XYZ file of C-alpha atoms in Angstrom:
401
model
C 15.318 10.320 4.936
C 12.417 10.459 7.348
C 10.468 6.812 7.472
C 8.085 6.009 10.834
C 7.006 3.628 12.969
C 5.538 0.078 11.668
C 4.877 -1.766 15.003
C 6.683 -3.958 17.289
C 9.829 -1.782 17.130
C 10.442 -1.868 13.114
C 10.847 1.082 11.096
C 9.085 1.531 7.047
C 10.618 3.582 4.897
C 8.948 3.197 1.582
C 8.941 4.605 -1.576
C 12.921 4.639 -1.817
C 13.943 5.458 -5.651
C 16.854 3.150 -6.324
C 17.150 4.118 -10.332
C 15.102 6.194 -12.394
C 12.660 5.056 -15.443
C 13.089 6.352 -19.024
C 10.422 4.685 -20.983
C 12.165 1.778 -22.913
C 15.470 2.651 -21.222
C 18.036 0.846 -18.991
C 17.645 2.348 -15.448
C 18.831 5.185 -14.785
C 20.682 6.731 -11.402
C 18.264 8.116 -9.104
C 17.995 11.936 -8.309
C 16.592 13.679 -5.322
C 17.016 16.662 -3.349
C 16.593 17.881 0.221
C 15.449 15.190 2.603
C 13.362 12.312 1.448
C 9.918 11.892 3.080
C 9.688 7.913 3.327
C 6.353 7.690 4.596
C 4.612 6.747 1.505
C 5.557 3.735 -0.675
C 6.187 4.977 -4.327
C 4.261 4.365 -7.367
C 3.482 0.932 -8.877
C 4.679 0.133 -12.042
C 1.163 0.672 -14.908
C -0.373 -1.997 -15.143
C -4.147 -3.647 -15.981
C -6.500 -2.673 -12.771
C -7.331 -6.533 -11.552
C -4.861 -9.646 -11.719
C -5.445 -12.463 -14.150
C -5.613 -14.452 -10.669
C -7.989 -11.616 -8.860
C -10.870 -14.582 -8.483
C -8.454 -16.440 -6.500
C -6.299 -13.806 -4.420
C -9.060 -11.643 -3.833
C -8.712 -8.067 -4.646
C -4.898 -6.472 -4.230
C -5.641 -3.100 -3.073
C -5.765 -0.183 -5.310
C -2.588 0.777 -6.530
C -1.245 4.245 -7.204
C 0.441 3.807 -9.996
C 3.289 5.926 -12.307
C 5.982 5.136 -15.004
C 8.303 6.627 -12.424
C 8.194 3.281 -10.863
C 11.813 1.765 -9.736
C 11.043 2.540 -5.694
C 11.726 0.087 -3.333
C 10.462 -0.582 0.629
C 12.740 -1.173 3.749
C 11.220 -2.429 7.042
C 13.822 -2.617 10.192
C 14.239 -3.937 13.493
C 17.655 -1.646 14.328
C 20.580 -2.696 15.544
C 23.329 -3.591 12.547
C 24.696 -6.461 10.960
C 21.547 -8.242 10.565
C 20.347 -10.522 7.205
C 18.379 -9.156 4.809
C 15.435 -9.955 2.757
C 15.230 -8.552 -0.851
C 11.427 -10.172 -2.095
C 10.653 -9.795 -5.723
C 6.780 -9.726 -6.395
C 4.953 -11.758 -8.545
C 2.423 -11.105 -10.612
C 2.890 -13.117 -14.425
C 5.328 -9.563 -14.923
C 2.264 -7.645 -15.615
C 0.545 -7.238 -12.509
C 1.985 -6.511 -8.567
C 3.632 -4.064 -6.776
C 6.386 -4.600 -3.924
C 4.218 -2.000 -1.802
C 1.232 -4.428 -2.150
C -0.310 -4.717 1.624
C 0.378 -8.745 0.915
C 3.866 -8.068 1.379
C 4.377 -5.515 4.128
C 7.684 -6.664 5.908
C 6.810 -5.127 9.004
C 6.218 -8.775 11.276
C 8.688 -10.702 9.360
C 11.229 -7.899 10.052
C 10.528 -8.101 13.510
C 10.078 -11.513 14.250
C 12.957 -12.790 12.077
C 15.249 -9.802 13.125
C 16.129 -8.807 9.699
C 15.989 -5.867 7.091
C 13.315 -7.069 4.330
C 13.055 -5.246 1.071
C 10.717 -5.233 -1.122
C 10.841 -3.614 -4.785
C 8.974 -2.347 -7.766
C 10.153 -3.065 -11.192
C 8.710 -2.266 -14.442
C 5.801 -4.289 -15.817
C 4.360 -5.383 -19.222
C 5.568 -4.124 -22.120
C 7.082 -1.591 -20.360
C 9.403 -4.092 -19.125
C 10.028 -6.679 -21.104
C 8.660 -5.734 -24.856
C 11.270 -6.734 -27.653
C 11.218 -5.162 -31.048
C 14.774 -5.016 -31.827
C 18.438 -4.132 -30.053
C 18.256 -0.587 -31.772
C 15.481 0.051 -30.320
C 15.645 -1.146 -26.910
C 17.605 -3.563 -24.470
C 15.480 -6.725 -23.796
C 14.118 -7.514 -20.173
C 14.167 -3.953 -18.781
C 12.310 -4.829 -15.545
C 15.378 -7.372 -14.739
C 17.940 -4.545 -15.447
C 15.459 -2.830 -12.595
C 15.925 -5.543 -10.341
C 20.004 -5.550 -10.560
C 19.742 -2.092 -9.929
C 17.790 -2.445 -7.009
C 20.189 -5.180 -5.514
C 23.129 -2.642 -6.687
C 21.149 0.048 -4.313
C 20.921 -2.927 -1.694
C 24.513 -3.317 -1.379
C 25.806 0.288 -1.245
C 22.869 1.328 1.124
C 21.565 -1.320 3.274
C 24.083 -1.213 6.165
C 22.591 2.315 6.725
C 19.341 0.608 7.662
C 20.810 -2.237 9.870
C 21.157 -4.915 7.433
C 24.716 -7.101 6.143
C 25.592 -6.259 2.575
C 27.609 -9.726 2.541
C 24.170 -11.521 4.295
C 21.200 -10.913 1.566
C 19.051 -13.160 0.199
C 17.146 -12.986 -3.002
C 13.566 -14.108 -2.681
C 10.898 -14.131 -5.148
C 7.142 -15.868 -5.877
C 6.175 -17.065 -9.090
C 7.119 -14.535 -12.113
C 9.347 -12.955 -9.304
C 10.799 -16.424 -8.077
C 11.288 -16.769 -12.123
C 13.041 -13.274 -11.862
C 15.307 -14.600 -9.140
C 16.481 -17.771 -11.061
C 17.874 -15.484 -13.921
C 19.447 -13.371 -12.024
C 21.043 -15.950 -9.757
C 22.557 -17.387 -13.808
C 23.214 -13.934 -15.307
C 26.838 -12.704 -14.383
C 26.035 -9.467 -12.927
C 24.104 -10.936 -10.110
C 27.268 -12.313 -8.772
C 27.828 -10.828 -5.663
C 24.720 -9.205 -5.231
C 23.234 -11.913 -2.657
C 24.365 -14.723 -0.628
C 21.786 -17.620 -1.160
C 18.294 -17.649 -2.780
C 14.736 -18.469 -2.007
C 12.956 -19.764 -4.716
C 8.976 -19.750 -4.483
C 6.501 -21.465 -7.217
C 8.791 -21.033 -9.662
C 6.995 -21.392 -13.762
C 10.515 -23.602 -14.148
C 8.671 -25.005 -16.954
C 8.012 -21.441 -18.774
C 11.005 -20.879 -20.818
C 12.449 -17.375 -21.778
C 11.564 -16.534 -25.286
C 13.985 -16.695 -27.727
C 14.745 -13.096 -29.460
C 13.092 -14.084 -32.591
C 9.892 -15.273 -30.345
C 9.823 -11.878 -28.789
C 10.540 -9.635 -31.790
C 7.373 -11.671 -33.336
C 5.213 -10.833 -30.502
C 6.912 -7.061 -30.172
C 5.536 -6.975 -33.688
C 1.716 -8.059 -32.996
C 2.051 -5.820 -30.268
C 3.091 -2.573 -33.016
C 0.261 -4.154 -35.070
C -2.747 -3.667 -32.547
C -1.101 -0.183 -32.150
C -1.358 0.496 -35.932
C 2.503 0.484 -36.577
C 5.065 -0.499 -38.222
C 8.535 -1.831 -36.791
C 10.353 1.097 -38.054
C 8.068 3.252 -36.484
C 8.643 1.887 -33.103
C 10.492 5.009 -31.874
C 7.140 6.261 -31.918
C 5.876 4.430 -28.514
C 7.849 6.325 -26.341
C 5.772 9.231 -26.790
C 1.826 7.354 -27.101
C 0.232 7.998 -23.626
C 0.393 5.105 -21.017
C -3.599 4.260 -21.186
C -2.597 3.172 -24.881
C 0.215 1.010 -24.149
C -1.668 -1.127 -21.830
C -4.772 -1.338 -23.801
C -2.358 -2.778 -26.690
C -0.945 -5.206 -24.291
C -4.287 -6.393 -23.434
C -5.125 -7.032 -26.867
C -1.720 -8.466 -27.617
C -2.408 -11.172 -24.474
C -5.500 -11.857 -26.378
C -4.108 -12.189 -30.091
C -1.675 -14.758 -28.418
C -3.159 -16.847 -25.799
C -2.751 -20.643 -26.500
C -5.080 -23.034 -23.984
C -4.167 -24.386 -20.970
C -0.903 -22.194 -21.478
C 0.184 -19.236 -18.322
C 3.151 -17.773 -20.243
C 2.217 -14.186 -20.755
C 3.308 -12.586 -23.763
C 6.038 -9.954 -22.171
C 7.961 -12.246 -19.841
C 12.089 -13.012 -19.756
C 13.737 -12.676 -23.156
C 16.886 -15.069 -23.578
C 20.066 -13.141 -24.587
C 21.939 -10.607 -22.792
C 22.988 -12.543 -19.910
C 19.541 -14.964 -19.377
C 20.039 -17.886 -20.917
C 18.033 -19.686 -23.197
C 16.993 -22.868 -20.556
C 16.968 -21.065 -16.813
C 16.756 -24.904 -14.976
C 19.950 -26.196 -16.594
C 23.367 -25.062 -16.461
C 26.620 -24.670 -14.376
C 25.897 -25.842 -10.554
C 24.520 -23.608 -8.452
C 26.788 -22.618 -5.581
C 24.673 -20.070 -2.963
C 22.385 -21.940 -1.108
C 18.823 -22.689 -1.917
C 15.304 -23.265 -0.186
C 12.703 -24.068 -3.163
C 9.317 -25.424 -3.453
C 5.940 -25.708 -4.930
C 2.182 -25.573 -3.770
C 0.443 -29.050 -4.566
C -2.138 -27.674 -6.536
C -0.516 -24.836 -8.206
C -2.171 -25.241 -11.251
C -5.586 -24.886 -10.113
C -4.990 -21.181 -9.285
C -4.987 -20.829 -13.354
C -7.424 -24.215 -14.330
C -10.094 -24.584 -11.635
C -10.078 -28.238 -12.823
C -6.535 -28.627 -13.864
C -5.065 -32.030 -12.774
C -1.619 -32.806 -10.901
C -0.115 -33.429 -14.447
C -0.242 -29.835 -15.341
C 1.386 -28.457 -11.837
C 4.178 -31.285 -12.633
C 5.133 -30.039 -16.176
C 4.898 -25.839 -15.125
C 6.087 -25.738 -11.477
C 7.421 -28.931 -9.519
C 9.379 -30.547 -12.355
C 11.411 -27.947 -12.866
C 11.929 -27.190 -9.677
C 13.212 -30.422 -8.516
C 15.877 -30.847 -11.239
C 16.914 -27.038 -9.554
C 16.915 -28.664 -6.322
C 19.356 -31.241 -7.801
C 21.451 -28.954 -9.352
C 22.263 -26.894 -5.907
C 25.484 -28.071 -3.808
C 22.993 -26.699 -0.996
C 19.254 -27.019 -1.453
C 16.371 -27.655 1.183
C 13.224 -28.164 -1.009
C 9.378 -28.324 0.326
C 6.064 -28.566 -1.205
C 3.169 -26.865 0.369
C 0.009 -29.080 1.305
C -2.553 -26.595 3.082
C -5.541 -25.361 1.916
C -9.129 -24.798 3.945
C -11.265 -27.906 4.042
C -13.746 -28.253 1.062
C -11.617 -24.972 -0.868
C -11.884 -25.780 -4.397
C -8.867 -24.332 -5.598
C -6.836 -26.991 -2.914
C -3.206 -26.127 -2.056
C -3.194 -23.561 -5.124
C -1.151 -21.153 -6.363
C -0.186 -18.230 -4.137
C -1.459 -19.882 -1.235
C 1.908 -19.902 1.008
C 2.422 -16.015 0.738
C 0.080 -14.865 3.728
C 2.281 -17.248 5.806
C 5.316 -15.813 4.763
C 4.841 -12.460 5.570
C 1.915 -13.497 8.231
C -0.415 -10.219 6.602
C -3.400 -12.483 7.264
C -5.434 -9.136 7.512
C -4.647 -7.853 3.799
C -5.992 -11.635 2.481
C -9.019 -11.385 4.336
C -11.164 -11.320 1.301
C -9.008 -13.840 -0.625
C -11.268 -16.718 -1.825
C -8.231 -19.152 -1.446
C -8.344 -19.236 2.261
C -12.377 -18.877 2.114
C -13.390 -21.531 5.689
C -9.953 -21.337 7.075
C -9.707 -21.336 10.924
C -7.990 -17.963 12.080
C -6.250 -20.341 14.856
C -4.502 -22.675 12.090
C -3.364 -19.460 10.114
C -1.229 -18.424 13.172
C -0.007 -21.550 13.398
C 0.781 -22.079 9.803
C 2.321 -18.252 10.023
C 4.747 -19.486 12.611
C 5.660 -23.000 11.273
C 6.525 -21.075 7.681
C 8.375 -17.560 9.223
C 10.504 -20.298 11.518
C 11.463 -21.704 8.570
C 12.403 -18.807 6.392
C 14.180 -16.489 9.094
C 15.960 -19.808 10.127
C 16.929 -20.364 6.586
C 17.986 -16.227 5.797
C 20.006 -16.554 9.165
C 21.744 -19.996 8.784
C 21.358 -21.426 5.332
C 18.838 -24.134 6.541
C 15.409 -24.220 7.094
C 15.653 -26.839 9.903
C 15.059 -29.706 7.594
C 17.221 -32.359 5.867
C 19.091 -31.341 2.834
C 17.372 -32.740 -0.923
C 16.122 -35.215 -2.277
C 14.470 -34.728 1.250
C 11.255 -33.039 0.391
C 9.386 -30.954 3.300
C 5.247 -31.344 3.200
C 4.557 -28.137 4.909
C 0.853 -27.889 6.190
C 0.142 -30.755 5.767
């Protein structure tokens, strides 16, 4: 494998196929021969050309994209034994890629010493359509992620990084992607602690029955019938996501952000993701103040309550070890306030790649350094020790403010 330089002594190596993609098939084992050129990241999963959120973020980058998808991206410091970083994307599961310029790893990597990773998984219908279990398995892009953190802990000590040290991070539909997996039994063992991000705690899995119904408006636009669903797995790609569009449209309630392919309950997710057995790994979560307003422009505090920072308090509550915070920044006179999104370019400090992001429109480049620091202390201090260097909940962290 053959990766390169990234600055400040850490090493990419992108585009690493973890599993292979069937279309509307569990993952499969990856395959390659001769020596892997890791230069380039790997293909995103298909998916619409501009985010729902695009008027917010600013424009993502164009994305090369392939339905040989299930890639992921390493960035190391060297040396051995160090934490790592597996970050699942967000992106309401239809939109995002892991090789997204948002998230390179490359400063984190360096100034946290520790391996981050960063993954693709399969998008849309492509991930998490339901028509029926002889058709296909429900929540295919979750299956992705498992097999990504399976790759993770047979391969990650080659790059520097703990198998027995990893944390699973994740940002909204990827932060919602992290809570299952950290309830589904096969992500036991798979990471040490958790970092949970804007989590849509109040955006339930669909019930099978839900699914199946929307599975079935989705065969409808596509001028079939449920027992002709075999048929999809030959239509061409540009077909798929037009129907997907149209299916978003045909079921779009107001003032609602639950797309229509999202986590299916069954199968190891269970039916309510923010109750359950306690949660034993450790836990830093939190919520932007405005979240909401990424969606509503004029959505009030009432709405953010009910989708994000409800849920995610009664999380908080249910961890033996949790460190929650609640993000307060935003540029002075932004109209879209502490919004959704708006902790990420701190995170990963890739200031440069949000340059054009209307969220941070006014923002003094001297108080985005400083917010970059105050944030990456944080995180590397909590994927080293377990703590972000605040007191435990029902302490709540105003970061930014």
């Amino acid at each position: 494998m053959r990766g390169g330089p990234a600055g400040g002594g850490v090493t990419a190596c992108l585009g690493i196929p973890y599993a292979r993609a069937e279309r509307f098939a569990a993952p499969g084992p990856a395959r390659w021969d001769g020596v892997l050129d890791a230069a380039r990241p790997g293909p995103a999963a298909p998916q619409p050309p501009v985010s729902r959120l695009e008027r917010v973020l600013g424009p993502g980058g164009e994305l090369r994209q392939g339905e040989d998808c299930l890639s992921l991206n390493v960035w190391t410091p060297g040396g051995g034994g160090l934490p790592v970083l597996v970050w699942l994307h967000g992106g309401g599961f239809v939109t995002g890629s892991g090789s997204q310029a948002w998230y390179d790893g490359a400063l984190l990597a360096g100034r946290g010493r520790m391996v981050v990773v960063t993954i693709n998984y399969r998008l849309g219908a492509l991930g998490y359509l339901y028509v029926s279990p002889e058709f296909a398995p429900p929540n295919l892009g979750l299956l992705d992620q498992l097999a990504a953190l399976g790759w993770v802990r047979r391969n990650i000590a080659a790059f520097g990084g703990d198998p027995g040290l990893v944390t699973l991070a994740g940002q909204s539909a990827g932060a919602l992607s992290a809570l299952a997996l950290l309830r589904h039994p096969d992500g036991h063992g798979l990471f040490r602690q958790v970092i949970l991000q804007s989590t849509p705690a109040g955006v339930p899995p669909y019930s099978l029955g839900e699914a199946a119904e929307i599975g079935r408006v989705f065969l409808d636009v596509l001028g079939l019938r449920p027992a002709d669903a075999g048929r999809l797995r030959a239509l061409p790609v540009a077909d798929l996501l037009a129907a997907q569009g149209e299916t978003a449209r045909r079921t779009a309630r107001p003032m609602a952000v639950t797309p229509p392919f999202q986590l299916v309950a069954g199968d190891g997710v269970p039916a309510d993701l923010t109750t359950g057995t306690r949660i034993r790994p450790p836990v830093l979560i939190g919520t932007t103040r405005d979240e909401a307003r990424a969606f509503f422009p004029q959505a009030g505090a009432e709405l953010t309550e009910r989708l994000f920072s409800e849920g995610s308090l009664r999380l908080a509550g249910q961890a033996r070890s949790a460190y929650a915070y609640r993000f307060d920044w935003s540029p002075p006179g932004s109209p879209y306030g502490a919004c959704h999104c708006i902790e990420l370019p701190f995170v990963f400090g890739t200031q440069r790649a949000w340059r054009d992001s209307p969220m941070l429109a006014g923002a003094e480049p001297a108080r985005l350094g400083q917010l970059t620091e105050q944030v990456q202390r944080a995180w590397t201090a909590f994927v080293h020790g377990g703590s972000p260097g605040w007191p435990a909940f029902p302490h709540v962290r105003h970061v930014g403010g």
